[in-house]
Structures are given as structure tokens and as C-alpha cells.
Short mmCIF file of C-alpha atoms in Angstrom, two decimals:
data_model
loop_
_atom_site.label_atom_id
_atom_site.label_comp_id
_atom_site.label_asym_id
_atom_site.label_seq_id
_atom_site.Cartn_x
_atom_site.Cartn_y
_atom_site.Cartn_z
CA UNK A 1 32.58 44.32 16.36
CA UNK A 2 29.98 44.41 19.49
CA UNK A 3 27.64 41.75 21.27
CA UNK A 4 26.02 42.59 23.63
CA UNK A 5 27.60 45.90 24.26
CA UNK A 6 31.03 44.21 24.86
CA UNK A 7 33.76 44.71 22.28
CA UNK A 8 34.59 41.39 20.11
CA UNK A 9 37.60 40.59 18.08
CA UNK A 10 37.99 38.56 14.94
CA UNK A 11 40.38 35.53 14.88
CA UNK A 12 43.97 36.95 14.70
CA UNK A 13 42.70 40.92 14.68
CA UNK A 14 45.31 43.22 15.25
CA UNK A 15 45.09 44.84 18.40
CA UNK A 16 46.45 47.40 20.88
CA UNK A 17 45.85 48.86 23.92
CA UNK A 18 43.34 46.71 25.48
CA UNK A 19 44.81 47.91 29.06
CA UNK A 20 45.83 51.41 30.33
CA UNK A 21 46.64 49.41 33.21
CA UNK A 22 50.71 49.90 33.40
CA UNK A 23 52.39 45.77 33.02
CA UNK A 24 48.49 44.97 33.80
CA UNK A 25 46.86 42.03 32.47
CA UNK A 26 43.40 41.23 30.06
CA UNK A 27 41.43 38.35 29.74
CA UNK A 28 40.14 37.50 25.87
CA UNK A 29 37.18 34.97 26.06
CA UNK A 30 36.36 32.51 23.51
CA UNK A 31 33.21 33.78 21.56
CA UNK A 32 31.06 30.95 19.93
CA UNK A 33 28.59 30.51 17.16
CA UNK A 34 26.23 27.45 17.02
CA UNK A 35 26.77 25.78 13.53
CA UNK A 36 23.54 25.56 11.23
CA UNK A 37 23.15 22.35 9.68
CA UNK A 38 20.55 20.39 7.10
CA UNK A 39 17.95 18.09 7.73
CA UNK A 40 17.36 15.92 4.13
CA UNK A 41 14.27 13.78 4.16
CA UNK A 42 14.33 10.56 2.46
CA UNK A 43 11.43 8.73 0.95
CA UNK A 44 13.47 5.68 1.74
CA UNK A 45 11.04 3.39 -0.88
CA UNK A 46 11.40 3.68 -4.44
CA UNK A 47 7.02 4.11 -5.55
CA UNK A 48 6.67 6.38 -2.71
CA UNK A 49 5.87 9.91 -3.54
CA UNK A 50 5.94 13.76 -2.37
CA UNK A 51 8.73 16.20 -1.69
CA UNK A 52 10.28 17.66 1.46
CA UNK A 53 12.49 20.77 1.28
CA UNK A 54 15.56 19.98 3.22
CA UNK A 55 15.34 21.98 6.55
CA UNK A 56 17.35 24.07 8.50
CA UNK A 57 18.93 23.92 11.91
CA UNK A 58 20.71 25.56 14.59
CA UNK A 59 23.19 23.04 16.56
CA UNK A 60 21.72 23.27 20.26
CA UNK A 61 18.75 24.76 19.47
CA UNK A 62 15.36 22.25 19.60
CA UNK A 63 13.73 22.21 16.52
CA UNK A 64 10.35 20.76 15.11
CA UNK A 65 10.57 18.23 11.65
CA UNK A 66 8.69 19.17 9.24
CA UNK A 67 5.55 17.02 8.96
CA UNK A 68 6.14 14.54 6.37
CA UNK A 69 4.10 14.57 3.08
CA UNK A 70 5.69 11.26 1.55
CA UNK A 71 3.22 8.61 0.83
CA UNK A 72 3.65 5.24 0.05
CA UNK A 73 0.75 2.65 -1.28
CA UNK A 74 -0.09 -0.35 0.76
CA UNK A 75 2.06 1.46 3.74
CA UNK A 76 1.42 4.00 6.60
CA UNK A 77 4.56 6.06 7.51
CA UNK A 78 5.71 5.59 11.19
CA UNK A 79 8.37 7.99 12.06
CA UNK A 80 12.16 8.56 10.41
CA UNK A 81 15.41 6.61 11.50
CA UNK A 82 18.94 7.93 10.77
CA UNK A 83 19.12 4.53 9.05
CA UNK A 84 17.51 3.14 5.80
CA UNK A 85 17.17 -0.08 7.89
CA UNK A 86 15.50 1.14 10.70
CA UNK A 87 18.75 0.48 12.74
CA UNK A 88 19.79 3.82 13.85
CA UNK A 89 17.62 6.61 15.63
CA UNK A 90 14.21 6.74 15.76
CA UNK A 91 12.15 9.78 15.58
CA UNK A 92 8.66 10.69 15.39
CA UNK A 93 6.47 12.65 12.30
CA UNK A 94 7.14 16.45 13.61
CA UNK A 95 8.95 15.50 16.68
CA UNK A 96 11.13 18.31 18.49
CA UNK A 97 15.00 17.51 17.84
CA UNK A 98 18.47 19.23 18.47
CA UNK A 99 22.19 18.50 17.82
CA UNK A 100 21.58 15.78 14.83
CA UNK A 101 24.68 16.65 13.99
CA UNK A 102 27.20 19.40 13.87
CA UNK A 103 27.60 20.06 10.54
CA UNK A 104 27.28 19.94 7.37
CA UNK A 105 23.95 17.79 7.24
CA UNK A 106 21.99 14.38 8.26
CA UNK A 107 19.74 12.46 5.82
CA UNK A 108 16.50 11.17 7.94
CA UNK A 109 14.41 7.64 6.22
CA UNK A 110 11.16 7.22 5.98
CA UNK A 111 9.79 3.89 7.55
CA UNK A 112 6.98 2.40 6.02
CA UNK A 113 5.00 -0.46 8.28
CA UNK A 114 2.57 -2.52 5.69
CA UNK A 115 -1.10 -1.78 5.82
CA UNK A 116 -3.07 -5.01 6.88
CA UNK A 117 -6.68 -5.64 5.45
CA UNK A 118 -9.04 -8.40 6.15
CA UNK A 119 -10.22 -9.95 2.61
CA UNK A 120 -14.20 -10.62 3.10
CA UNK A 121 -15.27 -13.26 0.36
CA UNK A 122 -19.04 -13.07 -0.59
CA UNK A 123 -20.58 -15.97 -2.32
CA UNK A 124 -22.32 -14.02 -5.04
CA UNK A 125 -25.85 -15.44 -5.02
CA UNK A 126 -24.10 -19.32 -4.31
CA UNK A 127 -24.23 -20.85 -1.09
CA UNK A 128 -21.77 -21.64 1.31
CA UNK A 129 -19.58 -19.79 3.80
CA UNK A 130 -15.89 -18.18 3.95
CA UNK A 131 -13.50 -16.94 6.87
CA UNK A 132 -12.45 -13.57 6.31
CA UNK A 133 -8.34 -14.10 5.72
CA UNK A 134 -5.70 -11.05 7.27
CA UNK A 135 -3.08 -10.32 5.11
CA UNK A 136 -0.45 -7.42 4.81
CA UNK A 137 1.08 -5.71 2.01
CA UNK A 138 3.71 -7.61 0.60
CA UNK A 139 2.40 -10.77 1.53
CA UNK A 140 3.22 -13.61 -0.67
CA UNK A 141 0.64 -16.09 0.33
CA UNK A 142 -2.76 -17.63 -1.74
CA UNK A 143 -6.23 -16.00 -1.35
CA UNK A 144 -7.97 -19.13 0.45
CA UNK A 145 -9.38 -22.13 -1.75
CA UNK A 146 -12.95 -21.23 -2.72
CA UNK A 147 -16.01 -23.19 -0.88
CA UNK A 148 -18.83 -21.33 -2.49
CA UNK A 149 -21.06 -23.33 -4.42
CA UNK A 150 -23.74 -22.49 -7.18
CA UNK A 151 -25.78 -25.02 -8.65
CA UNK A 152 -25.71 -25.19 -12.77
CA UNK A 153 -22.12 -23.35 -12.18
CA UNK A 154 -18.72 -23.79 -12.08
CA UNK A 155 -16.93 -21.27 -10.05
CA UNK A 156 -14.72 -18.74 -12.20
CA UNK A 157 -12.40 -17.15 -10.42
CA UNK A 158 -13.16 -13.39 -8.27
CA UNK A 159 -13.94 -10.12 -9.16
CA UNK A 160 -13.80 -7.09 -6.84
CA UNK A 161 -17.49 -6.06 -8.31
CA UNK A 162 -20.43 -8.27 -8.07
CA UNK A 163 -21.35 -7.40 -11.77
CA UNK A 164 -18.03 -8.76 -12.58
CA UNK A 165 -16.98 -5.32 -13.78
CA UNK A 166 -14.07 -4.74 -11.34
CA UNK A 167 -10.58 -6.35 -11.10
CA UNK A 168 -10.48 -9.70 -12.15
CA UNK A 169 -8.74 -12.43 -9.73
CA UNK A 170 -8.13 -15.73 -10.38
CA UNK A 171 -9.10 -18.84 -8.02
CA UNK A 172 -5.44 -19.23 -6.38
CA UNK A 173 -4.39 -15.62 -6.34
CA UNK A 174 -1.55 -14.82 -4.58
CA UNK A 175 -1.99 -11.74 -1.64
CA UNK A 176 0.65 -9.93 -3.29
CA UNK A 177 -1.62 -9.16 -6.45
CA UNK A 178 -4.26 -7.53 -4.13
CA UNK A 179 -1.74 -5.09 -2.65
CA UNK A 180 -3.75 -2.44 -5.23
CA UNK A 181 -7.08 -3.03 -3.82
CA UNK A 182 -7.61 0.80 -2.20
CA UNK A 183 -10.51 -0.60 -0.28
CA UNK A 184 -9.50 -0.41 3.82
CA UNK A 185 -11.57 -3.97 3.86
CA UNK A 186 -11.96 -5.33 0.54
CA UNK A 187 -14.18 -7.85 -0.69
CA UNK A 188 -14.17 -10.73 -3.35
CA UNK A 189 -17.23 -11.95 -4.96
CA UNK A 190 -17.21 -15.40 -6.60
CA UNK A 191 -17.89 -14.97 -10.87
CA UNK A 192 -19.88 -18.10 -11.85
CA UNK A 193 -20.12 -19.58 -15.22
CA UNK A 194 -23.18 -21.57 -16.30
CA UNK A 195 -22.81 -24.75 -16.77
CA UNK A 196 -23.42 -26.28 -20.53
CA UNK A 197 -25.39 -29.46 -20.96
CA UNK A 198 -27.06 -31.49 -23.93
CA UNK A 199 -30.14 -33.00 -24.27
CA UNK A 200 -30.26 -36.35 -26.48
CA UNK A 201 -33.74 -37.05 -28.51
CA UNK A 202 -34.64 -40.68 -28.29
CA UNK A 203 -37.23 -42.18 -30.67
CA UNK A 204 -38.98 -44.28 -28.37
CA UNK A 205 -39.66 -47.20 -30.82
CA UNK A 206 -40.44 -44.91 -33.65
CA UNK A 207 -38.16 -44.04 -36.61
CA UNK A 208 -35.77 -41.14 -37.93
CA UNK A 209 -32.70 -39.73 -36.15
CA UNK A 210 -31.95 -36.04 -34.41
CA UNK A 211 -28.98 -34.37 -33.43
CA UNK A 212 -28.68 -33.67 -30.37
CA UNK A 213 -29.01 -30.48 -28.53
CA UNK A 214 -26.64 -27.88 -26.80
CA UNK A 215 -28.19 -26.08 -23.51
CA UNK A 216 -27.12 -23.28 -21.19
CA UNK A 217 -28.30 -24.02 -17.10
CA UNK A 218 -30.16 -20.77 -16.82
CA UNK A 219 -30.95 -20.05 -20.33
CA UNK A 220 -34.49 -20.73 -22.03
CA UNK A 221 -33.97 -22.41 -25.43
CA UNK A 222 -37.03 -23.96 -27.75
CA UNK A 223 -36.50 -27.81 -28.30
CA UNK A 224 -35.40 -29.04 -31.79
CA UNK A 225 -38.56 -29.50 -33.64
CA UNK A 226 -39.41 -33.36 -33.62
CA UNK A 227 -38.38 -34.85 -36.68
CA UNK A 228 -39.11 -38.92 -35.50
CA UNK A 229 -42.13 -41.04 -36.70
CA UNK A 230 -44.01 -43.97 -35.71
CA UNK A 231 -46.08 -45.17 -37.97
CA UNK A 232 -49.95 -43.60 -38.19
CA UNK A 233 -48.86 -42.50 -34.67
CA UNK A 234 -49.36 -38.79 -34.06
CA UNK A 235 -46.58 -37.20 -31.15
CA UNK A 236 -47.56 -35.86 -28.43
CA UNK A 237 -44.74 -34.19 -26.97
#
């Protein structure tokens, strides 16, 4: 074969007369091939998604990554690492590498840093004030205590839609339950239940006897009709 104009053998050709030169002497030179070698890309989290064709590369010859396409909820992708663990080498999304290895081929992890959001709390037509609380995804703590008030209601847990027609969360939720709000800031608003209360009939000196009466705060009802006398006493009211 040729390269380069200049005659190459193979590995343990035959050959003959490589000098007309009488007892002269010829110099063979090593000829060399850069390997090729694989690039696999690992999602490195088991709910992540997307595929990534493994890629190929020439040993000594620099060599973009492809962009990555894996996503992961509740985490933004910040580069690949030769290790699951982070512990090995780092590289950037799409940055320019050579020589990963020599052959054969090299697996490169995704690593996933947690998204952080700040949880806004809005009182829902009660009164009162609440801190915003930071958490991350993953986070294992309690959403904060509620210190909303409403009078004629008893707080009822949150709900990720003032109409209460969103995600339901109870009072002491824990942070890791909200890791599928998609909201970049999300916000809490308090559900209130109206409080029940009864209103007991009293005769007043007159006579008879009534039940008495189941009420809603918030709720119009018509008062049991008066069923007590007193004598030739007409009632008023």
C-alpha cells in the first residue's frame, strides 16, 4: 500500500529488494493509526428521560460531546463525570475532549444538581402574614406551620389553586411531596372551611320547647318558625 506517496508494508509482508544498494542498509518506520473509540452517555438517574446515540471518536483528535437531551424533573443537568458519583472527571454539556480513552469505549454520567424554589404562601382572603420558605428537590423537611387566620373558619389544609381546584396539600406537608409542583415559584393558598354553629331558642318565661338549630358562618338560613307561647301574649320576634 501507499501514504502519502511513500510505499507501506503490512505487519509481517513478505518483502524483497527494498535496496539495490550492494550489503546496503534500509530503514522501516513504524506506521500508526489512532484507535476510534465510543463515547456512551448515561442518564445516571432512574425517572430521567431522552436518548443519546453513543458517539464516535478518534484517540488524539479533540472532539465536541454531543449536547445532552436527558432531562430529569426537579433537576437541571450540570455537566458529565466519568463517575456515577461525581468522583471522577468532570466535563461540561458539549465541551471539546480527546484521548478519553484508548479503546474500546468510556461511559460518561449525567449529574443532576436539585432545582430550588421559594414556596410563597397566600392567605386566601384570611389575614395574616407568611415568610416565603427555600427548599430543594429532595428535601425532606415540613411546609411551615400555617399563621393565616379567617374568621368563622378553620384552616383546611393548601391547595395550589385559590378555587381549591389544584393539588391538594395538607397542613404539615412534607417538601418532598411538592417536588411535582412545575411552577419555577410556586404558591400555596390556605382552603378554609366554615365554621358550624347552633343557635338555642329560649322561651323567655313563656311555654313550649324547640330544637335547636344547626348554622353555617357564611350561609343565610331562615330561623325555625317560633313554636313557644305565653299566654294572650302575641311574639314579636
Amino acid at each position: 500500500t501507499s501514504v502519502n506517496g511513500t510505499k507501506v508494508y503490512d505487519n509481517c509482508e513478505a518483502v524483497q529488494y527494498l535496496t539495490a544498494t550492494q550489503n546496503g542498509t534500509v530503514t522501516l518506520y513504524a506506521v500508526w493509526t489512532p484507535n476510534s473509540y465510543s463515547v456512551v452517555f448515561n442518564k445516571n438517574a432512574v425517572t430521567s428521560s431522552g436518548i443519546i446515540l453513543d458517539q464516535n471518536h478518534t484517540y488524539d483528535t479533540a472532539q465536541e460531546l454531543t449536547p445532552n437531551t436527558f432531562t430529569y424533573a426537579g433537576y437541571s443537568f450540570s455537566g458529565w463525570n466519568t463517575e456515577t458519583d461525581g468522583s471522577g472527571l468532570n466535563f461540561a454539556d458539549k465541551a471539546a475532549v480527546k484521548n478519553l480513552t484508548t479503546t474500546g469505549s468510556i461511559t460518561l454520567y449525567a449529574q443532576w444538581s436539585a432545582d430550588t424554589y421559594s414556596l410563597d404562601f397566600n392567605s386566601n382572603n384570611g389575614v395574616g402574614s407568611m415568610d416565603k420558605q427555600n427548599f430543594a428537590t429532595g428535601d425532606s423537611g415540613s411546609v411551615s406551620d400555617n399563621r393565616f387566620v379567617k374568621p368563622g373558619y378553620t384552616f383546611d389544609g393548601w391547595n395550589t389553586k385559590a378555587d381549591g381546584s389544584g393539588t391538594n396539600y395538607a397542613a404539615n406537608a412534607t417538601l418532598m411531596s411538592l417536588d411535582n409542583l412545575t411552577a419555577a415559584n410556586p404558591t400555596l393558598y390556605a382552603k378554609w372551611k366554615a365554621n358550624s354553629y347552633t343557635v338555642d331558642f329560649n322561651a323567655n318565661s313563656g311555654a313550649g320547647s324547640m330544637t335547636d338549630q344547626s348554622f353555617t358562618y357564611d350561609t343565610a338560613q331562615a330561623l325555625t318558625a317560633n313554636s313557644f307561647t305565653r299566654g294572650s301574649d302575641t311574639f314579636l320576634g
